[in-house]
Structures are given as C-alpha cells and as structure tokens.
Short mmCIF file of C-alpha atoms in Angstrom, two decimals:
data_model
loop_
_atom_site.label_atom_id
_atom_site.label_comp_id
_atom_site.label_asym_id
_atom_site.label_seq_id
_atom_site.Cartn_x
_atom_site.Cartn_y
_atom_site.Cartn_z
CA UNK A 1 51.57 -8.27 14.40
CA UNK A 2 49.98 -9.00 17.55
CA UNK A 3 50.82 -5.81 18.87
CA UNK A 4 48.88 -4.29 15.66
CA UNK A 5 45.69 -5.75 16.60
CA UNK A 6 46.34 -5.56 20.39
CA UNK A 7 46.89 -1.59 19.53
CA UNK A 8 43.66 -1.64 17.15
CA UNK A 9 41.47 -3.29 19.10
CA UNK A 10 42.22 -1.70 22.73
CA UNK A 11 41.86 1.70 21.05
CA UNK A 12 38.45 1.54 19.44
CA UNK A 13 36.78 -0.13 22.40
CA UNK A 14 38.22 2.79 24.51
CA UNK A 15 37.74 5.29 21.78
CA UNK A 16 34.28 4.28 21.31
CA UNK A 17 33.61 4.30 25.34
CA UNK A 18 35.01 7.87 24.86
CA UNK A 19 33.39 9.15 21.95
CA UNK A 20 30.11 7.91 23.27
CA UNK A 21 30.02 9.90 26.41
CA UNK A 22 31.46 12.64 24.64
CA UNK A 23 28.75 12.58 21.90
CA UNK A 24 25.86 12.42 24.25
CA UNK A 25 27.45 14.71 26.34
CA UNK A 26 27.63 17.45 23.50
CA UNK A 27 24.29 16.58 22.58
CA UNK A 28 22.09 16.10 25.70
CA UNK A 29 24.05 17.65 28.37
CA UNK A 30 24.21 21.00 30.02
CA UNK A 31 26.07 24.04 28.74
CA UNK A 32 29.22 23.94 30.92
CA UNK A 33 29.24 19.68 29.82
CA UNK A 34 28.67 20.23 26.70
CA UNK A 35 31.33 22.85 25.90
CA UNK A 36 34.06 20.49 27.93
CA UNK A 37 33.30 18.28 25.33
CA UNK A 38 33.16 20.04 22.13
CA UNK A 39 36.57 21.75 23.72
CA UNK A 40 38.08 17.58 24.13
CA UNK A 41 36.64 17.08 20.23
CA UNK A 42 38.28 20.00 19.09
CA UNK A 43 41.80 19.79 20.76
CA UNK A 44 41.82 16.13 19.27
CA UNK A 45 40.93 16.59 16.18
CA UNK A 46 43.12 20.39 15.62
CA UNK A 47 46.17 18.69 16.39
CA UNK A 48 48.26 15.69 14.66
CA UNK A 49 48.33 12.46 16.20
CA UNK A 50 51.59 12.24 15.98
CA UNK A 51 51.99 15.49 18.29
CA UNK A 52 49.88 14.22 20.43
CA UNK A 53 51.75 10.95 20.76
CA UNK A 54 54.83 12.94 21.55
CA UNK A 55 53.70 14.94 24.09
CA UNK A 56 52.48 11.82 25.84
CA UNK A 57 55.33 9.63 25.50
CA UNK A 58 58.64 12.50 25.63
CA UNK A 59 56.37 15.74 27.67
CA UNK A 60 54.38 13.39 30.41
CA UNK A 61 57.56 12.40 32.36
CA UNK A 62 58.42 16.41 32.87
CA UNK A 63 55.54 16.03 34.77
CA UNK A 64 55.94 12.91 36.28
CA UNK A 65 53.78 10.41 34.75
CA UNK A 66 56.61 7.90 32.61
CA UNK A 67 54.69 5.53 30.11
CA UNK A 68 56.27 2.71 28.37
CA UNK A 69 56.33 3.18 24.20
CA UNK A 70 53.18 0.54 24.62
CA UNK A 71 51.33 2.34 26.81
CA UNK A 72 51.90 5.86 25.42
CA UNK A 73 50.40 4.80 22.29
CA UNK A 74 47.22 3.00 23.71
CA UNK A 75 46.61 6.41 25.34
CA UNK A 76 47.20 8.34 22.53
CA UNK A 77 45.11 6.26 20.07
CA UNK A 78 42.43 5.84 22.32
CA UNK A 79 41.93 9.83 23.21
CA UNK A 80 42.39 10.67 19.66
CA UNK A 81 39.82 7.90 18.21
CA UNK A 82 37.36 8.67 21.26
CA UNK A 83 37.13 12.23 19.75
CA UNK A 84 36.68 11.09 16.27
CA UNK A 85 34.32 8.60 17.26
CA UNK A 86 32.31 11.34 19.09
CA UNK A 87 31.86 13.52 15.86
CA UNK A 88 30.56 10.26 13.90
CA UNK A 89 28.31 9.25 16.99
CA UNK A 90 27.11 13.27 17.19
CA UNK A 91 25.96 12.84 13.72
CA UNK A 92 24.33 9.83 13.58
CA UNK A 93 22.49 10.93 17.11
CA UNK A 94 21.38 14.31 15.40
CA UNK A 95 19.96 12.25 12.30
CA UNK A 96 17.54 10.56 14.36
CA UNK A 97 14.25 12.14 14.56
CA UNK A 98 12.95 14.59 17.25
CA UNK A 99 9.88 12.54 17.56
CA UNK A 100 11.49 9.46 18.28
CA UNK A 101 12.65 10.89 21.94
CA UNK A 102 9.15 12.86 22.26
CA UNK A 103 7.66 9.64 21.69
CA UNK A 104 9.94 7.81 24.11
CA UNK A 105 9.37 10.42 26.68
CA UNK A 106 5.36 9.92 26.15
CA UNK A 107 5.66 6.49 27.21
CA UNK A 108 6.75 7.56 30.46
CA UNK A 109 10.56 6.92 29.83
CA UNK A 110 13.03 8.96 31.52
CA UNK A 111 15.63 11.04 29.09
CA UNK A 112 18.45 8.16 29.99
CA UNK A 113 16.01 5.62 29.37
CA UNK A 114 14.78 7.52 25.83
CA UNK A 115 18.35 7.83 24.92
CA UNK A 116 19.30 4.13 25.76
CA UNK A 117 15.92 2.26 24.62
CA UNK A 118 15.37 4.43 21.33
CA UNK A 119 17.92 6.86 20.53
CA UNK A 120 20.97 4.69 20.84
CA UNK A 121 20.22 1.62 18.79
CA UNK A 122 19.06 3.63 16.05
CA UNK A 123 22.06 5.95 16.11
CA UNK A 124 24.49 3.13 16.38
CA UNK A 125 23.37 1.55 13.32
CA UNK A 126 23.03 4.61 10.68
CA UNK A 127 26.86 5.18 12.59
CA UNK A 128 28.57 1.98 11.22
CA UNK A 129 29.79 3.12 8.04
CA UNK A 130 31.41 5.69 9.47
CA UNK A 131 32.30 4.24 12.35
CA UNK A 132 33.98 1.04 10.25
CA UNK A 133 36.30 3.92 8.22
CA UNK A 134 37.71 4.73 11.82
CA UNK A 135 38.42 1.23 12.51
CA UNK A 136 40.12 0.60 9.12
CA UNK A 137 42.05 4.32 9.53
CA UNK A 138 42.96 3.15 13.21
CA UNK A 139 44.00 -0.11 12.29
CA UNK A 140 46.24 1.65 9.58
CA UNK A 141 47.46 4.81 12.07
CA UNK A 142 48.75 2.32 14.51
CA UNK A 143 51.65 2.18 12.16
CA UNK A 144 52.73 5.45 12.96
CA UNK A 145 53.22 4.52 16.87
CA UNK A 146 56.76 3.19 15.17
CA UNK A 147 58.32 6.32 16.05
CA UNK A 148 58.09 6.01 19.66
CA UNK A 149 59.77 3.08 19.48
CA UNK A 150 56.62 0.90 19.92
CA UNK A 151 57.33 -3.11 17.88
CA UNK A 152 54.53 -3.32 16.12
CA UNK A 153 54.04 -4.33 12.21
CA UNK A 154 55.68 -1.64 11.11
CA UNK A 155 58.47 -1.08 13.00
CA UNK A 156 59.10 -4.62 13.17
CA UNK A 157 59.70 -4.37 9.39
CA UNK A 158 61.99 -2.31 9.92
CA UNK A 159 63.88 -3.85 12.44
CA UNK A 160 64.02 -6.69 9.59
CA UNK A 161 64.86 -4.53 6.89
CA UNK A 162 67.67 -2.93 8.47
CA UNK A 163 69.65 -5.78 9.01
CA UNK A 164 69.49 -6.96 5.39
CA UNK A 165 68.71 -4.00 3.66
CA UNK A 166 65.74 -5.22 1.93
CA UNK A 167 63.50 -2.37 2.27
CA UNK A 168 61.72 -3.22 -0.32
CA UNK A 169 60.72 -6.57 -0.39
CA UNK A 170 59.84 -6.17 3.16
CA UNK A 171 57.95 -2.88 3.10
CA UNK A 172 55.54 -4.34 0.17
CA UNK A 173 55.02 -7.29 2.07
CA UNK A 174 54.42 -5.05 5.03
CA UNK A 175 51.77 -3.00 2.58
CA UNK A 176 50.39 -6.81 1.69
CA UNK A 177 49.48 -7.98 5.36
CA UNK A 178 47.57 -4.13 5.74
CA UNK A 179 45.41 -4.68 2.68
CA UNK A 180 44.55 -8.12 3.73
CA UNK A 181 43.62 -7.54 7.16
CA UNK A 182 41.92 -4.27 5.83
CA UNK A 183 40.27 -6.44 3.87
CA UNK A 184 39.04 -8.90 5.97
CA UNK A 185 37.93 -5.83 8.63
CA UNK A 186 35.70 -4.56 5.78
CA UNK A 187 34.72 -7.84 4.84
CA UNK A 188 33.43 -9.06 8.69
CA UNK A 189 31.77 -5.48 8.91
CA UNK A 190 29.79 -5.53 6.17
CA UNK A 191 28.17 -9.20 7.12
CA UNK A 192 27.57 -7.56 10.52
CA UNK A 193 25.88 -4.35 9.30
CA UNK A 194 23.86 -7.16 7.08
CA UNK A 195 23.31 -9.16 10.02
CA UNK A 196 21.98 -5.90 12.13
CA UNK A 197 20.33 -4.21 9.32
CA UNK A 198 16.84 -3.15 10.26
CA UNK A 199 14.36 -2.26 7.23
CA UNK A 200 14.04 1.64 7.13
CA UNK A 201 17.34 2.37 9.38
CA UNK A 202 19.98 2.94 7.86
CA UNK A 203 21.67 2.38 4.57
CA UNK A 204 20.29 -0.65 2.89
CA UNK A 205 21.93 -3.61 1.69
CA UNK A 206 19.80 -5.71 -0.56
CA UNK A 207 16.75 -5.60 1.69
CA UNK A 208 13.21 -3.87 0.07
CA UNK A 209 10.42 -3.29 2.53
CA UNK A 210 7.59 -5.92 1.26
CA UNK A 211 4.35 -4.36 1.54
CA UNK A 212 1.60 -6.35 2.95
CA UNK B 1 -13.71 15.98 41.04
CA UNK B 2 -12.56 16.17 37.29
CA UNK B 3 -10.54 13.65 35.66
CA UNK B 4 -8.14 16.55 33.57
CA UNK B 5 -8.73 19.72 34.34
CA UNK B 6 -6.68 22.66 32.25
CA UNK B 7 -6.74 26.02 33.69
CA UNK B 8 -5.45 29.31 32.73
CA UNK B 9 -3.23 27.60 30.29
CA UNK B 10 -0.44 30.55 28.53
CA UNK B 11 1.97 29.21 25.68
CA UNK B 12 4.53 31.84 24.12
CA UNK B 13 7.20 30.92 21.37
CA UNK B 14 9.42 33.99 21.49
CA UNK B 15 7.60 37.17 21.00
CA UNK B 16 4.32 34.69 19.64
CA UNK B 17 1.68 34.05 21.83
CA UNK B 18 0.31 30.92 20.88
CA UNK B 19 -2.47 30.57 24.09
CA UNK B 20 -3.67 32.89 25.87
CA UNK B 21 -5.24 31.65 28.69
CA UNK B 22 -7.45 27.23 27.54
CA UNK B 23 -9.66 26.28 30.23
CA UNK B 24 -11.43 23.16 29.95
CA UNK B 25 -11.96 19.91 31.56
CA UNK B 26 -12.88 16.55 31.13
CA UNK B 27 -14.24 13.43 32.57
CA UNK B 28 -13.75 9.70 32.59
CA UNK B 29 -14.32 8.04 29.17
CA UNK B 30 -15.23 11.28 27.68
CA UNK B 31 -14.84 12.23 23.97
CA UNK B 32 -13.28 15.85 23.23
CA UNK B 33 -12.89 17.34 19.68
CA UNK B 34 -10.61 20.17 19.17
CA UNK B 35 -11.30 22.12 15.67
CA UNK B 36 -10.05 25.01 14.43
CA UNK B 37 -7.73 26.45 11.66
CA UNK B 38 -3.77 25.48 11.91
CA UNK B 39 -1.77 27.82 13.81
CA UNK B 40 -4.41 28.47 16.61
CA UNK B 41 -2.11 26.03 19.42
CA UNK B 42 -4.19 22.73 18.94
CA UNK B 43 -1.21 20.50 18.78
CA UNK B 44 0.55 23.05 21.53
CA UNK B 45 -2.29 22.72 23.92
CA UNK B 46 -1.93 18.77 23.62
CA UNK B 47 1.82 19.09 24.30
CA UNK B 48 1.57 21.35 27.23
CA UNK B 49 -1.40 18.92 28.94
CA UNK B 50 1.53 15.83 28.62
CA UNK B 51 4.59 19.01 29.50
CA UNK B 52 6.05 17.45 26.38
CA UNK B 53 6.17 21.02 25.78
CA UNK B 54 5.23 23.10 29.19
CA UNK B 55 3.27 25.69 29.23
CA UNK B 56 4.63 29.30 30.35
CA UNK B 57 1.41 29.86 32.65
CA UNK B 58 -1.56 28.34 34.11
CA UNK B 59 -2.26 24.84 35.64
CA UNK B 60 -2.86 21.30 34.89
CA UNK B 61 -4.49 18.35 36.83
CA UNK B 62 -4.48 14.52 35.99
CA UNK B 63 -6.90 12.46 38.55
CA UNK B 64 -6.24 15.58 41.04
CA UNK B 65 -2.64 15.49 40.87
CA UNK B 66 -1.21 19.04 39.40
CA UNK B 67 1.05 17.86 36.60
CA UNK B 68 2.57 21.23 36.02
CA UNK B 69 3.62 21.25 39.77
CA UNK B 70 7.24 20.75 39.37
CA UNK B 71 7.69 18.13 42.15
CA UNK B 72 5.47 15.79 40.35
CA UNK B 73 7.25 12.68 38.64
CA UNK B 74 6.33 13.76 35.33
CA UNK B 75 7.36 10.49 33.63
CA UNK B 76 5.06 8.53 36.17
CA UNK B 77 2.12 10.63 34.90
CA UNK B 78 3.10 10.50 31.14
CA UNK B 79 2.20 6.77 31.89
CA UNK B 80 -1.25 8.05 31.97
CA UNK B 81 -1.49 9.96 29.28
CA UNK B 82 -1.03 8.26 26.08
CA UNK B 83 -0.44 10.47 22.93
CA UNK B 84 -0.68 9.61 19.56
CA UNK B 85 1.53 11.69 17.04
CA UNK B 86 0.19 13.00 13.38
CA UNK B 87 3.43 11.63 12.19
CA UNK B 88 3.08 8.41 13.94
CA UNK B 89 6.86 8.82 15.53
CA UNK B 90 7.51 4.58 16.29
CA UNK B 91 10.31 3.34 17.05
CA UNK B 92 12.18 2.74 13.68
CA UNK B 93 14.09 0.01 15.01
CA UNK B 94 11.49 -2.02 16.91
CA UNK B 95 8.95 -4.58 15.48
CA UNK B 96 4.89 -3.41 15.67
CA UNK B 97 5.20 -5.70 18.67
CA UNK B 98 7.88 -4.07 20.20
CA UNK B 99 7.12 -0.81 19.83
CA UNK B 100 3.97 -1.30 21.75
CA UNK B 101 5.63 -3.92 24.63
CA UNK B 102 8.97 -1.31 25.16
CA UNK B 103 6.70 1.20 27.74
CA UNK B 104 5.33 -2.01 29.41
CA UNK B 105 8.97 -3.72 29.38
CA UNK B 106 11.39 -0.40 30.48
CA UNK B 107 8.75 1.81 32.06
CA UNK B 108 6.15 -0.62 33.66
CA UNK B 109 8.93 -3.29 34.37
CA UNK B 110 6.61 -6.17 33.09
CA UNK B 111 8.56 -9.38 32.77
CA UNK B 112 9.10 -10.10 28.82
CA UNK B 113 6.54 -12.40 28.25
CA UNK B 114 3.77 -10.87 30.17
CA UNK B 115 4.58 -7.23 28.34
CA UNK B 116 4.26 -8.83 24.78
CA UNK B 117 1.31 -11.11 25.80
CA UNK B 118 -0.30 -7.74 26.74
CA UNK B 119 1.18 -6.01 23.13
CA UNK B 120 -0.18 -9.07 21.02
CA UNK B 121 -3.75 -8.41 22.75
CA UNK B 122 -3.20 -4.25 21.64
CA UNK B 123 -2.20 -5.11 18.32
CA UNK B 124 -5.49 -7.52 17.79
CA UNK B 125 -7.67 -4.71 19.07
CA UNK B 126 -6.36 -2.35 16.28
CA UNK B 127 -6.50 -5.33 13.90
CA UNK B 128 -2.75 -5.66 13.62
CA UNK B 129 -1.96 -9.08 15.08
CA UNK B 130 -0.83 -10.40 11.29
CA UNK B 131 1.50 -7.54 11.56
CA UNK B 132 3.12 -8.11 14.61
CA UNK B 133 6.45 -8.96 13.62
CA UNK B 134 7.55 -6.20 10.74
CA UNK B 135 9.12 -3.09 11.46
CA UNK B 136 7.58 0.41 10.88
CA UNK B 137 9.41 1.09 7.53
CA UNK B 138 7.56 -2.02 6.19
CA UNK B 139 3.53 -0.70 7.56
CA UNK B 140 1.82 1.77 5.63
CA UNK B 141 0.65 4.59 6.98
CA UNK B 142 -2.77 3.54 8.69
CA UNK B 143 -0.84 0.83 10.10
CA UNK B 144 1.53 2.69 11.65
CA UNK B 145 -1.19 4.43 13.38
CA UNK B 146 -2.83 1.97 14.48
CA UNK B 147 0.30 0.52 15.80
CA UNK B 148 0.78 3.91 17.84
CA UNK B 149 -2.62 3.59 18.89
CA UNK B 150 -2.13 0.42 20.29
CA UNK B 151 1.30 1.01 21.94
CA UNK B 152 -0.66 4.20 23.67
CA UNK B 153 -3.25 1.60 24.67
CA UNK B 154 -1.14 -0.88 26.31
CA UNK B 155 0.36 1.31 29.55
CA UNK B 156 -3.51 1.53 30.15
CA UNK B 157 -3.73 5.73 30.30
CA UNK B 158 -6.52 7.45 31.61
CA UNK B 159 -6.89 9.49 28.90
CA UNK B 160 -5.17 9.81 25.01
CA UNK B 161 -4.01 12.63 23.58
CA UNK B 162 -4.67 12.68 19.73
CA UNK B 163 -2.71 14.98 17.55
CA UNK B 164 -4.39 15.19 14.22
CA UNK B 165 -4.04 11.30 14.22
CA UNK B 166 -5.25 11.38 10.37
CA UNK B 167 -4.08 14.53 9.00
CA UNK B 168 -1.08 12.69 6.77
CA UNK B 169 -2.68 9.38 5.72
CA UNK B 170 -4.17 8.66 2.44
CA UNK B 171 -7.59 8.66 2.56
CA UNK B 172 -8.17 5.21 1.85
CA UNK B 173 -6.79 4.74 4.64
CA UNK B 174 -8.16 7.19 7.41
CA UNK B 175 -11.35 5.17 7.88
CA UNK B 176 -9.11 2.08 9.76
CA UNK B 177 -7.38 4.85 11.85
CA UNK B 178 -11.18 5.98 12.70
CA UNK B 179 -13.03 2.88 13.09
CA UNK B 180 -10.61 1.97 15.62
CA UNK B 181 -10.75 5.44 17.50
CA UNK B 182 -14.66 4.72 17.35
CA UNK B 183 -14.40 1.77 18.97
CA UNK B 184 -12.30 2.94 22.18
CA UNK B 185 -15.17 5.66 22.66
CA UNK B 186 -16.14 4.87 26.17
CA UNK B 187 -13.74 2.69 27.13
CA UNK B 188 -10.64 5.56 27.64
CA UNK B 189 -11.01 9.36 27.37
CA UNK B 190 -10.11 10.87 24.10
CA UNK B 191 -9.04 14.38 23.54
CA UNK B 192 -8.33 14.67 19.63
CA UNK B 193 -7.32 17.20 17.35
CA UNK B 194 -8.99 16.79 14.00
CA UNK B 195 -10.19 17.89 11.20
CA UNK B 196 -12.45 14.61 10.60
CA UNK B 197 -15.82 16.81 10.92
CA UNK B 198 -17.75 13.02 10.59
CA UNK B 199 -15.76 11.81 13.67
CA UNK B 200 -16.39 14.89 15.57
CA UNK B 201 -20.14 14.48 15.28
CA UNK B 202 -20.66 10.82 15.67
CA UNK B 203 -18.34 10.25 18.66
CA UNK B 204 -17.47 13.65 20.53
CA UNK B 205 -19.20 14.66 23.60
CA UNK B 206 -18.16 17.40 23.30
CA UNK B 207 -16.46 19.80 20.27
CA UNK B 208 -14.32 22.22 21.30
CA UNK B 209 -13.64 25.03 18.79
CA UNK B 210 -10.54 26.80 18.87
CA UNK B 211 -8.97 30.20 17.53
CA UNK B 212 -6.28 33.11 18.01
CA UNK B 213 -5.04 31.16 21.21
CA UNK B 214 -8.48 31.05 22.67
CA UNK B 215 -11.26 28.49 23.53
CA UNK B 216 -14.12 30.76 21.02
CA UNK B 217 -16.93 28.37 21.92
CA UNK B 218 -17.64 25.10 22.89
CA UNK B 219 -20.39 22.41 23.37
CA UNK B 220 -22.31 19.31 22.11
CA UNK B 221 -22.36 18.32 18.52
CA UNK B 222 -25.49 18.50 17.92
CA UNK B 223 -25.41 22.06 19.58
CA UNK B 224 -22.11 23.10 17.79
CA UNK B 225 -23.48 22.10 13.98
CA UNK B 226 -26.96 23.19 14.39
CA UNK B 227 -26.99 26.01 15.84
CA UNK B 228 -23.48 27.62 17.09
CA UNK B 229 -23.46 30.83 19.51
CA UNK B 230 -20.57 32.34 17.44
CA UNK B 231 -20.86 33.83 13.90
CA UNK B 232 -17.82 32.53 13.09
CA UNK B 233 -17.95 29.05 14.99
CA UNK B 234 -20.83 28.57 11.94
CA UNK B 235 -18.39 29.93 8.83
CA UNK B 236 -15.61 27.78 10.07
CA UNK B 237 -18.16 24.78 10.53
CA UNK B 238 -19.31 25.25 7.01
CA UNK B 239 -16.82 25.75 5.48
CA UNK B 240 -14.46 22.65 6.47
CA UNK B 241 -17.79 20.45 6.06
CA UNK B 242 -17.70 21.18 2.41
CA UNK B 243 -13.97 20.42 2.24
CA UNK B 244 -14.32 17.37 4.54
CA UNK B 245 -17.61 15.65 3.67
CA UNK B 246 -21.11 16.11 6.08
CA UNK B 247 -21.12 12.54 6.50
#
C-alpha cells in the first residue's frame, strides 16, 4: 500500500515539475525549445505506458543504466505524467487572456515575472480539474507497475491470492481500497479547489459574485 | 527638451500599413486627445509608444531616453508609462488592492506594507477604497477602470497611455471613469484615445485628429471645434458630436 502512494505521490510532484517546464516551454519559448518539447509530449503520450515501462526497466541495462523494479517505475510514471501534465497545463495557460501578460508587461514586469506573478496562478487554478483526473488515473496506473515485478497494491494481491487461490475475494477487496482512496483523493481536492477558488477564475463552486 | 517625443513612427501588419510615418510630442502634465474613426492605428500608436507592440520604423523618446533603442531596459521604462486598457485587462486573480500593489511589490520591490499603504491611497483617489478587498469578477465595469487607473497611478509614470478607457462601459457609468481622468489633468500627462468629444474639449490641450495612418491635423480645442484647417477634420467633428453629445 505504501508503495501505492509512495509511487503516486513521487510521480505527480515530478510529473508536474515536468509538465510545467514543458508547458511553458511549448508556449513561451523559442522555436528549437519549443519543438523539443512538443516532440517529449508527443513520444509520451503516442506510446503505452506499459512500453515505456519496459523499455526502462528490461532495454536500459543494454545500455548500461540497471534500475531496480522501484525505480524503473518512478521514472516511468513520472516522464509519462510530466507529459500529460504539460498538455493540461498548455491548456489552461492558453485560456488565460492575452491582456493579462500585456498588462503584466505594462507594469514594468519582465516575461518570467508576467508568467510567474499573473499567468501562473491563474492557469494553475482553471488546471485543477484536469489536473485532479491525472492524479486519480495515476494513482490507479500505478497498478500496472505489477508487471515489472514492483510490490505494490496490486501485485501484493496477488502474491496473496496465489497462495490461497482466492482471487476473488482478494481482487474485490483490492478494487475496494482503490475506490476508497479514489474517493477520498476526490474528496480532499474538491475542498482545496473550494478553499483556492477565486470569484471569476475558474469553475465555480457555490460562490456568486455579489454586486456592490 | 520634450517629455515624449514620437518621430517618424511606421506600423505594418502583414501587407497593411497601419502608420505611416506619427510625429508628435508632448510635455509634462499635458493633456493629448487622439480622435479619429476605428481602424486608423489609435490603439497601435499607443502600443508602439510603450513597444507593447514595436513599431517597424521611426523613433521614440521618454525624458530623452530613446525607448525604441534596443539597449534600453524596456521594462524599466514601462515603469513610466502607465497604460490603461479599453478592456480593463486586471489581474483576475488579485484583489482591487492587489492588482494595483503587484507593480509596486515585484517590479518596484516595495516592502509589503509600504506597496499596499501606497495602493489603499490609489484606490481612495479613484474612489475605490470600499472596494479594496473584492476581486475583478465581483466590480462592474467603471470599477474596474478605475481600479486600472489607479494601479497605473501607483508606479508614479510620467505619462498614461489611455486606450479608449470608456469605449465598453455602460454609460451610466462612463462619467466615474471621466471625472476621475479630469481630476489627474495636471498632475500626470495623459495621452488618450477617445471618442468622449466632452472630455476632449474640457480637458485636452491639445486634440489630435487621426486618419489613414496619418496625423491629418492637430491643435487646441477650441481651435479644432471652431474652426478646423481640414474639410474633413470638421465632418468627422460633426458628425461624432451628434452621436456623442456637444456637452
């Protein structure tokens, strides 16, 4: 279980250091920076995680670099989420206004400063729904990290199952302790998006703009 | 010496040419007007002063620095050129007080306190003190410019840069936005884009009438609405009066 969240957890902080730079990359950077990083998005999100796990864990060591099971899949969920995480960030980051970053840049504010000070906090919120689907569809694709022989919930039913052959009582209470936890993810998320909500940004959750 | 001087000033979107060649300047606490029908490069000519959008040709000078030079720290001039949007453009996610204390907090460096201090002094100016604390989504329009007015004011420019401040507000509400533009007459140079024909003659110094790209004639109000050099300086005049009021 541990390993579950461990895997989870590691993997959308990294993914979502990842997809950031990616996103403004493909958005604010250069031609040559941006196209490195719409070629990263692309080669993540063509090909199956699973494929991508594989090559880390069984085709790295032709090369020399041997990862442990663990390891391989921290890598592998982390590259793959960063890339999804770039396409929600991208989107959120092309929703915001043009005059929001001409106004920025009126103040005085240099482009990193614009992108940090106004862009960015905007973006981030309008990206949370989104963003909260990855972390429920991470926290569920960890499972898959079985096959390279990596103990986590999953597998660890398994290892259960296969001595007594209950497959499945285990496996539904394997499919319980998901839909809880994806439960309570959805359920701490939503208080925070509350919690963050700014009138006007966003989607809006029980909040009307009072005139004065 | 000038406080802005424009010179020789060329603008081309693709194959458009939207100036061809805005020469003007202005001094300290002066009042500008730009009229003329949409599409003649008002709102470009304000953007290519500020090089929010820079111009393909010509030159412009801030307190005798050349802005357009390329070595100049454009964001350190921007400081001194405040600009006010026709679609107000705050910061969504920032309080009426923070949207005027951000420029004094990230650009100016001004220690929290001191930067909203300064903001809460801005926002009573405009009349907006009660307001302080509620995001743009919950203003209504003439707030909202007032708040933009009042987050130009605060990184203390040398001149403002309006772009058809009250060209999508409900009338009801255009005379705040102007009362408050009236009363900074003097104290900062204006240069506004307007169609406000009242505004024009009771505050400019100076109208400036615009068309095809070209600066077709300019002068005093009095000058401009009494008796205009150009045949068609007088049609346009007339013409937007009656749609506009005489005041």
């Amino acid at each position: 279980m541990s390993v579950t969240f461990l895997l989870t957890i590691f993997s959308i902080i990294v993914g979502f250091i990842i997809g950031i730079s990616l996103s403004l990359g493909r958005v604010y950077g250069n031609k040559i920076i941006s196209i490195i990083c719409i070629g990263y998005i692309e080669i993540f999100r063509g090909t199956p995680l699973l494929v991508q796990l594989f090559i880390i864990y069984f085709g790295l060591p032709a090369v020399g670099i041997a990862l442990s099971p663990l390891h391989s899949a921290l890598l592998g969920l982390s590259l793959n989420s960063g890339a999804y995480q770039a396409e929600y960030l991208r989107g959120s980051i092309q929703a915001i206004p043009s005059g929001q970053m001409s106004a920025a840049r009126t103040l005085g504010m240099t482009k990193m400063q614009s992108i940090k000070n106004v862009i960015l906090p905007q973006s981030l919120r309008i990206s949370i729904p989104a963003w909260s689907n990855e972390l429920i569809y991470l926290f569920k694709y960890t499972s898959i990290v079985s096959i390279i022989q990596v103990s986590e919930l999953t597998k660890e039913g398994e290892l259960i199952a296969s001595r007594n052959f209950r497959y499945i009582e285990i496996f539904l209470i394997i499919a319980l302790i998901y839909l809880i936890f994806t439960f309570i993810i959805t359920e701490i998320i939503d208080r925070v998006t509350k919690k963050m909500s700014i009138p006007g940004i966003g989607l809006q959750i029980k909040t009307r703009p009072k005139l004065s | 010496m000038s406080m802005l001087k424009v010179e020789n000033i060329y603008k081309s979107y693709g194959s458009c040419e939207v100036l061809k060649g805005i020469s003007f300047s202005m001094e300290q606490h002066e009042t500008k007007v730009i009229i003329g029908t949409s599409g003649t490069g008002k709102s470009t000519l304000l953007k290519c002063i500020n090089q929010l959008d820079p111009p393909d040709k010509g030159k412009v000078w801030l307190e005798g620095k050349e802005i357009t030079n390329p070595k100049t720290d454009i964001n350190k001039i921007r400081q001194k050129i405040g600009f006010v949007f026709q679609d107000f453009n705050l910061f969504n996610h920032l309080t009426a007080l923070k949207n005027v204390s951000i420029g004094l907090e990230k650009v100016k460096k001004l220690e929290k306190e001191k930067a909203q201090e300064r903001a809460i002094k801005e926002l009573q100016r405009v009349g907006l003190e009660k307001q302080a604390q509620q995001y743009p989504a919950q203003l209504s329009g003439g707030q909202k410019q007032r708040v933009g007015i009042a987050r130009a004011l605060a990184m203390d420019p040398s001149i403002i840069l309006f772009d058809e401040p009250t060209s999508a507000l409900d009338p009801e509400l255009i005379g705040d936005v102007l009362d408050v533009m009236k009363s900074l007459a003097g104290e900062v140079a204006m240069l506004v884009v307007t169609h406000e024909m009242g505004f024009a003659r009771n505050v400019a110094d100076e109208i400036i009438f615009m068309e095809g790209g070209i600066i077709l004639e300019s002068g005093p109000p009095k000058q401009m609405f009494k008796n205009p050099k150009m045949e068609r300086t007088k049609q346009f005049l007339g013409k937007i009066s009656t749609l506009y009021g005489k005041e």
